[in-house]
GROMACS .gro file of C-alpha atoms in nm:
model
  129
    1MET     CA    1  15.519  13.065  12.887
    2ALA     CA    2  15.557  13.407  13.053
    3GLU     CA    3  15.189  13.483  12.982
    4VAL     CA    4  15.083  13.162  13.159
    5GLU     CA    5  15.300  13.249  13.460
    6GLN     CA    6  15.156  13.603  13.469
    7LEU     CA    7  14.802  13.470  13.452
    8SER     CA    8  14.880  13.221  13.722
    9GLU     CA    9  15.029  13.496  13.940
   10GLU     CA   10  14.721  13.715  13.887
   11LEU     CA   11  14.481  13.436  13.978
   12THR     CA   12  14.690  13.325  14.276
   13THR     CA   13  14.704  13.677  14.414
   14LEU     CA   14  14.333  13.734  14.348
   15LYS     CA   15  14.251  13.402  14.516
   16ARG     CA   16  14.448  13.495  14.828
   17VAL     CA   17  14.288  13.840  14.848
   18VAL     CA   18  13.937  13.693  14.803
   19GLN     CA   19  13.987  13.415  15.056
   20THR     CA   20  14.142  13.632  15.328
   21SER     CA   21  13.869  13.891  15.283
   22LEU     CA   22  13.604  13.617  15.301
   23HIS     CA   23  13.739  13.490  15.633
   24ARG     CA   24  13.731  13.842  15.774
   25GLY     CA   25  13.373  13.905  15.655
   26LEU     CA   26  13.484  14.167  15.404
   27LEU     CA   27  13.347  13.997  15.093
   28ALA     CA   28  13.000  14.019  14.939
   29LYS     CA   29  12.893  13.713  14.740
   30GLY     CA   30  12.590  13.651  14.525
   31VAL     CA   31  12.379  13.896  14.328
   32HIS     CA   32  12.195  14.051  14.625
   33GLU     CA   33  12.501  14.116  14.841
   34VAL     CA   34  12.714  14.232  14.547
   35CYS     CA   35  12.449  14.478  14.425
   36LYS     CA   36  12.406  14.610  14.778
   37ALA     CA   37  12.783  14.657  14.816
   38ILE     CA   38  12.805  14.837  14.481
   39GLU     CA   39  12.509  15.068  14.551
   40SER     CA   40  12.639  15.160  14.896
   41LYS     CA   41  12.982  15.227  14.740
   42GLN     CA   42  13.149  14.979  14.976
   43ALA     CA   43  13.291  14.761  14.697
   44LYS     CA   44  13.653  14.822  14.597
   45PHE     CA   45  13.607  14.595  14.294
   46VAL     CA   46  13.385  14.315  14.166
   47VAL     CA   47  13.495  13.974  14.038
   48LEU     CA   48  13.255  13.841  13.773
   49ALA     CA   49  13.256  13.494  13.613
   50ASP     CA   50  13.252  13.500  13.232
   51ASP     CA   51  13.074  13.165  13.210
   52CYS     CA   52  12.764  13.288  13.393
   53THR     CA   53  12.467  13.161  13.191
   54GLU     CA   54  12.231  13.438  13.302
   55ASP     CA   55  12.291  13.734  13.069
   56THR     CA   56  12.067  13.967  13.269
   57TYR     CA   57  12.273  13.890  13.580
   58LYS     CA   58  12.598  13.988  13.407
   59LYS     CA   59  12.441  14.299  13.253
   60LEU     CA   60  12.306  14.410  13.591
   61ILE     CA   61  12.640  14.372  13.769
   62VAL     CA   62  12.835  14.542  13.489
   63ALA     CA   63  12.585  14.829  13.457
   64LEU     CA   64  12.575  14.894  13.832
   65ALA     CA   65  12.952  14.882  13.857
   66LYS     CA   66  12.986  15.120  13.564
   67GLN     CA   67  12.729  15.359  13.714
   68PHE     CA   68  12.914  15.370  14.048
   69GLN     CA   69  13.260  15.360  13.882
   70ILE     CA   70  13.365  15.031  14.039
   71PRO     CA   71  13.603  14.812  13.836
   72VAL     CA   72  13.496  14.463  13.727
   73TRP     CA   73  13.762  14.191  13.718
   74LYS     CA   74  13.650  13.900  13.501
   75VAL     CA   75  13.755  13.540  13.558
   76GLU     CA   76  13.684  13.254  13.319
   77LYS     CA   77  13.492  13.013  13.540
   78GLY     CA   78  13.239  13.048  13.817
   79ALA     CA   79  13.351  12.711  13.953
   80LEU     CA   80  13.684  12.873  14.032
   81LEU     CA   81  13.511  13.142  14.239
   82GLY     CA   82  13.301  12.872  14.404
   83GLU     CA   83  13.616  12.691  14.514
   84TRP     CA   84  13.772  13.011  14.644
   85ILE     CA   85  13.477  13.100  14.865
   86GLY     CA   86  13.428  12.743  14.987
   87ILE     CA   87  13.095  12.640  14.836
   88SER     CA   88  13.242  12.349  14.637
   89LYS     CA   89  13.252  12.020  14.826
   90PHE     CA   90  13.576  11.822  14.857
   91LEU     CA   91  13.642  11.469  14.980
   92THR     CA   92  14.012  11.543  15.021
   93LYS     CA   93  14.219  11.850  14.938
   94THR     CA   94  14.255  11.740  14.577
   95LYS     CA   95  13.944  11.529  14.509
   96LYS     CA   96  13.632  11.735  14.443
   97ILE     CA   97  13.290  11.579  14.506
   98LYS     CA   98  13.066  11.858  14.386
   99SER     CA   99  13.157  12.173  14.200
  100ARG     CA  100  12.932  12.471  14.269
  101LYS     CA  101  12.957  12.798  14.083
  102CYS     CA  102  12.959  13.151  14.214
  103SER     CA  103  12.896  13.419  13.953
  104SER     CA  104  13.018  13.725  14.139
  105VAL     CA  105  13.186  13.853  14.452
  106ALA     CA  106  13.267  14.207  14.563
  107LEU     CA  107  13.560  14.298  14.782
  108LYS     CA  108  13.459  14.556  15.041
  109HIS     CA  109  13.797  14.601  15.211
  110PHE     CA  110  14.136  14.435  15.203
  111ALA     CA  111  14.196  14.201  15.496
  112ILE     CA  112  14.477  14.273  15.740
  113GLU     CA  113  14.661  13.958  15.626
  114VAL     CA  114  14.696  14.084  15.268
  115SER     CA  115  15.054  14.201  15.217
  116GLU     CA  116  15.133  14.544  15.076
  117ASN     CA  117  15.278  14.383  14.762
  118GLU     CA  118  14.955  14.188  14.699
  119LYS     CA  119  14.743  14.492  14.770
  120GLN     CA  120  14.951  14.706  14.533
  121PHE     CA  121  14.938  14.434  14.264
  122VAL     CA  122  14.557  14.417  14.283
  123GLU     CA  123  14.517  14.796  14.290
  124ASP     CA  124  14.740  14.830  13.983
  125LYS     CA  125  14.543  14.560  13.805
  126ILE     CA  126  14.202  14.717  13.878
  127LYS     CA  127  14.325  15.058  13.761
  128GLY     CA  128  14.384  14.898  13.422
  129LEU     CA  129  14.033  14.750  13.400
   0.00000   0.00000   0.00000
């Protein structure tokens, strides 16, 4: 039970950090933007979906991140990332019409709205990756 709560807390915090950074224009999404952010050393960390069907895509992101010493935080589903960045379509807040996946995002900077506790939590987590 505690593991489920911890996982939920991690995902909730990550979701908030990703969404606030997205609204401030501090998030790179998609292979082109993510690779550009990694190569220019702007990315603090990368979030990569484990269920990405394109192996070369995952290998590219992981290899670039490793080369530039940028941590990679893996989430289970790309549909989850798609919801977070707003590319999934909803009829209401709870009823989804179309689920669209996003395989990777890179956080360039923390948004102003991210609290110090959330920022510290994410920084501690990415140190352990």
